[in-house]
Amino acid sequence: MLATRDGDQIVLPGLASAHSHAFQRALRGHCQRTSSSQESFWSWRGTMYALASKLGPESIYDLARFAYAELAMAGVTAVGEFHYVHHQPGSQPYGNRTELAEQMIRAAQDVGIRICLQRVLYQRAGLGKELEDGQERFCDARVEDGLADVENLLARYGDTPGVTIGVALHSVRALGLDWIREASDFAKKRGLPLHMHLSEQMRELEECNTEHGTTPVALMRDNGVLDKDFVAVHATHLCAEEVTALGDARSFVCVCRTTERDLGDGHCDARALLGAGARLCTGIDSHAICDPFEEARAIELDQRTADQGRTRVTNAGPLLAAASSEGYAALGMSESYHSDEVRLRAGDPALVGATDAHLDDAVIFGGSPRAIESVRVGSARIVENGLHRDYEEIRRRYEHTFQALFRGAEFS
Ligand SMILES: [Zn+2]
């Protein structure tokens, strides 16, 4: 049992969101409604690009700091930031090439949560496709340039408590095989976490088949990318051979249910993945909803809905582990896992009636951020009485920045 009782509180380990795009928090409530039956992941992506094209060092910091404060107040003590907005609008790098990555790290440090900054490699729009408006900021001219940024971040933050650096491959769509191989070798030589959007969309599978004649996971397996430090984000549309490949490699799958629901992505077969030996973690991803309890229970409950049956994936203990210890492991932070703590009010209406024999069940299937009393990261208590220590200042700054970014903007 991971949850324990201490008087009128229920004590949990720190929770991890292993996959995040913090700036997308600003899209919440602005791109969920649809204006036509043709809305899809791809039309959502156009709205997200419009926001990404407006961001600068200060505004990305303000959005990220608010998103991380909200995470902290939901019990999240460690975040994996899949960071892909690197350069100035147009594509010119900043004078300091890692300026925006450092702003994300600063935001997490100022809030007081741990961060694994996953520096994303992004080469192209897709095989033979022209870059779309907004994508230039994500791209590097050469794979060496992106990997040099990782080296610089490692040099700067390698000894910084609460910060780890990872490598991220944006997707099969956005990278040629030569970039994938080089970045994977780079990460393996240094023992860094390697995260990748994988098998998220049917169109991705079709394009992978056209370019490589195989499936995304099989392509990674055949090129030596899969191992215990590899994290496949989403892994929605896997065939049996791909499930086996991820299991044999003891790789992670990061499930991001509230985002996958919002985008209409479908959902992964978590039961088959666990059965094959893969490890599960969870991610709040687009910040469409900020609730780590929902991310964990949805792995089970969405499968029940699909199957029209009960207890289809696993029990509360492994689901809570996916949202905590397994997330820390996927972020290269296992040694910090026992340093952090989240306390819930046992008197919160959602938790009243919980028994000590089934605390994990009560927390996973009934818990919500409303029940958070306090959050401690190492020796620092960053949330007290459910509120982040700097919440009002962080919120005011966020609202000011939000207004400036969206002045005159139209959301469909
Ligand atoms: Zn993502």
CSV table of N, CA, C and O in Angstrom, one decimal, residues 209-261:
chain,number,residue,atom,x,y,z
A,209,ASN,N,4.3,3.8,-42.2
A,209,ASN,CA,4.3,2.7,-43.1
A,209,ASN,C,4.7,3.0,-44.5
A,209,ASN,O,5.5,2.3,-45.2
A,210,THR,N,4.3,4.2,-45.0
A,210,THR,CA,4.7,4.7,-46.3
A,210,THR,C,6.2,4.9,-46.4
A,210,THR,O,6.9,4.5,-47.3
A,211,GLU,N,6.8,5.5,-45.3
A,211,GLU,CA,8.2,5.9,-45.3
A,211,GLU,C,9.1,4.7,-45.0
A,211,GLU,O,10.2,4.5,-45.6
A,212,HIS,N,8.7,3.9,-44.0
A,212,HIS,CA,9.6,2.8,-43.5
A,212,HIS,C,9.1,1.4,-43.7
A,212,HIS,O,9.8,0.5,-43.4
A,213,GLY,N,7.8,1.3,-44.1
A,213,GLY,CA,7.2,-0.1,-44.4
A,213,GLY,C,7.0,-0.8,-43.1
A,213,GLY,O,7.0,-2.1,-43.1
A,214,THR,N,6.9,-0.2,-42.0
A,214,THR,CA,6.7,-0.9,-40.7
A,214,THR,C,5.9,0.0,-39.7
A,214,THR,O,5.5,1.1,-40.1
A,215,THR,N,5.7,-0.5,-38.5
A,215,THR,CA,5.0,0.3,-37.5
A,215,THR,C,6.0,1.2,-36.7
A,215,THR,O,7.2,0.8,-36.6
A,216,PRO,N,5.5,2.2,-36.0
A,216,PRO,CA,6.4,3.1,-35.3
A,216,PRO,C,7.2,2.3,-34.2
A,216,PRO,O,8.5,2.5,-34.1
A,217,VAL,N,6.6,1.5,-33.4
A,217,VAL,CA,7.4,0.8,-32.3
A,217,VAL,C,8.3,-0.2,-32.9
A,217,VAL,O,9.5,-0.3,-32.5
A,218,ALA,N,7.9,-0.9,-34.0
A,218,ALA,CA,8.8,-1.9,-34.6
A,218,ALA,C,10.0,-1.2,-35.2
A,218,ALA,O,11.2,-1.6,-35.1
A,219,LEU,N,9.8,0.0,-35.7
A,219,LEU,CA,10.9,0.8,-36.3
A,219,LEU,C,11.9,1.2,-35.2
A,219,LEU,O,13.1,1.1,-35.3
A,220,MET,N,11.4,1.5,-34.0
A,220,MET,CA,12.3,1.9,-32.9
A,220,MET,C,13.0,0.6,-32.4
A,220,MET,O,14.2,0.6,-32.1
A,221,ARG,N,12.3,-0.5,-32.3
A,221,ARG,CA,12.9,-1.8,-31.9
A,221,ARG,C,14.1,-2.1,-32.8
A,221,ARG,O,15.2,-2.4,-32.4
A,222,ASP,N,13.8,-2.1,-34.1
A,222,ASP,CA,14.8,-2.5,-35.1
A,222,ASP,C,16.0,-1.6,-35.2
A,222,ASP,O,17.0,-2.0,-35.8
A,223,ASN,N,15.8,-0.4,-34.7
A,223,ASN,CA,17.0,0.5,-34.7
A,223,ASN,C,17.6,0.7,-33.3
A,223,ASN,O,18.3,1.6,-33.1
A,224,GLY,N,17.3,-0.2,-32.4
A,224,GLY,CA,18.0,-0.3,-31.1
A,224,GLY,C,17.6,0.8,-30.2
A,224,GLY,O,18.3,1.2,-29.2
A,225,VAL,N,16.4,1.5,-30.4
A,225,VAL,CA,16.0,2.6,-29.6
A,225,VAL,C,15.4,2.2,-28.2
A,225,VAL,O,15.5,2.8,-27.2
A,226,LEU,N,14.7,1.1,-28.3
A,226,LEU,CA,13.9,0.6,-27.1
A,226,LEU,C,14.8,0.1,-26.0
A,226,LEU,O,15.7,-0.7,-26.2
A,227,ASP,N,14.7,0.6,-24.8
A,227,ASP,CA,15.3,0.0,-23.6
A,227,ASP,C,14.6,0.5,-22.3
A,227,ASP,O,13.6,1.1,-22.4
A,228,LYS,N,15.2,0.3,-21.2
A,228,LYS,CA,14.5,0.6,-19.9
A,228,LYS,C,14.4,2.1,-19.7
A,228,LYS,O,13.7,2.5,-18.8
A,229,ASP,N,15.2,2.9,-20.4
A,229,ASP,CA,15.1,4.3,-20.2
A,229,ASP,C,14.2,5.0,-21.3
A,229,ASP,O,14.1,6.2,-21.3
A,230,PHE,N,13.6,4.2,-22.1
A,230,PHE,CA,12.8,4.7,-23.2
A,230,PHE,C,11.3,4.9,-22.7
A,230,PHE,O,10.8,4.0,-22.1
A,231,VAL,N,10.7,6.0,-23.0
A,231,VAL,CA,9.4,6.3,-22.6
A,231,VAL,C,8.5,6.6,-23.9
A,231,VAL,O,8.7,7.7,-24.5
A,232,ALA,N,7.6,5.7,-24.2
A,232,ALA,CA,6.7,5.9,-25.3
A,232,ALA,C,5.5,6.7,-24.8
A,232,ALA,O,4.8,6.2,-24.0
A,233,VAL,N,5.3,7.9,-25.3
A,233,VAL,CA,4.2,8.7,-24.9
A,233,VAL,C,2.9,8.4,-25.8
A,233,VAL,O,3.0,8.4,-27.0
A,234,HIS,N,1.9,8.0,-25.1
A,234,HIS,CA,0.6,7.6,-25.7
A,234,HIS,C,0.5,6.1,-26.1
A,234,HIS,O,-0.3,5.4,-25.6
A,235,ALA,N,1.3,5.7,-27.1
A,235,ALA,CA,1.3,4.3,-27.5
A,235,ALA,C,-0.2,3.8,-27.7
A,235,ALA,O,-0.6,2.7,-27.2
A,236,THR,N,-0.9,4.6,-28.5
A,236,THR,CA,-2.4,4.3,-28.6
A,236,THR,C,-2.8,3.2,-29.5
A,236,THR,O,-3.7,2.4,-29.2
A,237,HIS,N,-2.1,3.1,-30.6
A,237,HIS,CA,-2.6,2.2,-31.7
A,237,HIS,C,-1.6,1.1,-31.9
A,237,HIS,O,-1.0,0.9,-33.0
A,238,LEU,N,-1.3,0.3,-30.9
A,238,LEU,CA,-0.3,-0.7,-31.0
A,238,LEU,C,-0.9,-2.1,-31.5
A,238,LEU,O,-2.0,-2.5,-31.1
A,239,CYS,N,-0.1,-2.8,-32.4
A,239,CYS,CA,-0.4,-4.2,-32.7
A,239,CYS,C,0.3,-5.0,-31.6
A,239,CYS,O,1.1,-4.6,-30.8
A,240,ALA,N,-0.1,-6.3,-31.6
A,240,ALA,CA,0.5,-7.3,-30.6
A,240,ALA,C,2.0,-7.3,-30.7
A,240,ALA,O,2.7,-7.3,-29.6
A,241,GLU,N,2.6,-7.2,-31.8
A,241,GLU,CA,4.0,-7.3,-32.0
A,241,GLU,C,4.7,-6.1,-31.3
A,241,GLU,O,5.7,-6.2,-30.7
A,242,GLU,N,4.0,-4.9,-31.4
A,242,GLU,CA,4.6,-3.7,-30.7
A,242,GLU,C,4.5,-3.8,-29.2
A,242,GLU,O,5.3,-3.3,-28.5
A,243,VAL,N,3.4,-4.3,-28.7
A,243,VAL,CA,3.2,-4.5,-27.3
A,243,VAL,C,4.3,-5.4,-26.8
A,243,VAL,O,5.0,-5.1,-25.7
A,244,THR,N,4.6,-6.5,-27.4
A,244,THR,CA,5.6,-7.4,-27.0
A,244,THR,C,7.0,-6.7,-27.0
A,244,THR,O,7.8,-6.9,-26.1
A,245,ALA,N,7.2,-5.9,-28.1
A,245,ALA,CA,8.5,-5.2,-28.2
A,245,ALA,C,8.8,-4.2,-27.0
A,245,ALA,O,9.8,-4.2,-26.4
A,246,LEU,N,7.7,-3.5,-26.6
A,246,LEU,CA,7.9,-2.5,-25.5
A,246,LEU,C,8.0,-3.3,-24.2
A,246,LEU,O,8.8,-2.9,-23.3
A,247,GLY,N,7.3,-4.4,-24.1
A,247,GLY,CA,7.4,-5.3,-22.9
A,247,GLY,C,8.8,-5.9,-22.7
A,247,GLY,O,9.4,-5.9,-21.7
A,248,ASP,N,9.3,-6.5,-23.8
A,248,ASP,CA,10.6,-7.2,-23.8
A,248,ASP,C,11.7,-6.2,-23.4
A,248,ASP,O,12.7,-6.6,-22.8
A,249,ALA,N,11.6,-4.9,-23.9
A,249,ALA,CA,12.6,-3.9,-23.6
A,249,ALA,C,12.4,-3.3,-22.2
A,249,ALA,O,13.3,-2.6,-21.7
A,250,ARG,N,11.3,-3.7,-21.5
A,250,ARG,CA,11.0,-3.1,-20.2
A,250,ARG,C,10.9,-1.5,-20.3
A,250,ARG,O,11.3,-0.8,-19.4
A,251,SER,N,10.4,-1.1,-21.4
A,251,SER,CA,10.3,0.4,-21.6
A,251,SER,C,9.0,0.9,-20.9
A,251,SER,O,8.2,0.1,-20.5
A,252,PHE,N,8.9,2.2,-20.8
A,252,PHE,CA,7.7,2.8,-20.2
A,252,PHE,C,6.7,3.2,-21.3
A,252,PHE,O,7.1,3.5,-22.4
A,253,VAL,N,5.5,3.2,-20.9
A,253,VAL,CA,4.5,3.9,-21.7
A,253,VAL,C,3.9,5.0,-20.8
A,253,VAL,O,3.4,4.7,-19.7
A,254,CYS,N,3.9,6.2,-21.3
A,254,CYS,CA,3.3,7.3,-20.5
A,254,CYS,C,1.9,7.5,-21.1
A,254,CYS,O,1.7,7.9,-22.2
A,255,VAL,N,0.9,7.2,-20.2
A,255,VAL,CA,-0.5,7.4,-20.6
A,255,VAL,C,-1.0,8.7,-20.2
A,255,VAL,O,-0.8,9.1,-19.0
A,256,CYS,N,-1.7,9.4,-21.1
A,256,CYS,CA,-2.1,10.8,-20.8
A,256,CYS,C,-3.6,10.9,-21.1
A,256,CYS,O,-4.1,11.5,-22.1
A,257,ARG,N,-4.4,10.2,-20.2
A,257,ARG,CA,-5.8,10.0,-20.6
A,257,ARG,C,-6.6,11.3,-20.8
A,257,ARG,O,-7.5,11.3,-21.7
A,258,THR,N,-6.5,12.3,-19.9
A,258,THR,CA,-7.4,13.4,-20.1
A,258,THR,C,-7.1,14.2,-21.4
A,258,THR,O,-8.0,14.7,-22.0
A,259,THR,N,-5.8,14.2,-21.8
A,259,THR,CA,-5.5,14.8,-23.1
A,259,THR,C,-5.9,14.0,-24.2
A,259,THR,O,-6.5,14.5,-25.2
A,260,GLU,N,-5.7,12.7,-24.1
A,260,GLU,CA,-6.1,11.8,-25.2
A,260,GLU,C,-7.6,11.8,-25.4
A,260,GLU,O,-8.1,11.7,-26.5
A,261,ARG,N,-8.4,11.9,-24.3
A,261,ARG,CA,-9.8,12.1,-24.4
A,261,ARG,C,-10.2,13.4,-25.1
A,261,ARG,O,-11.0,13.4,-26.0
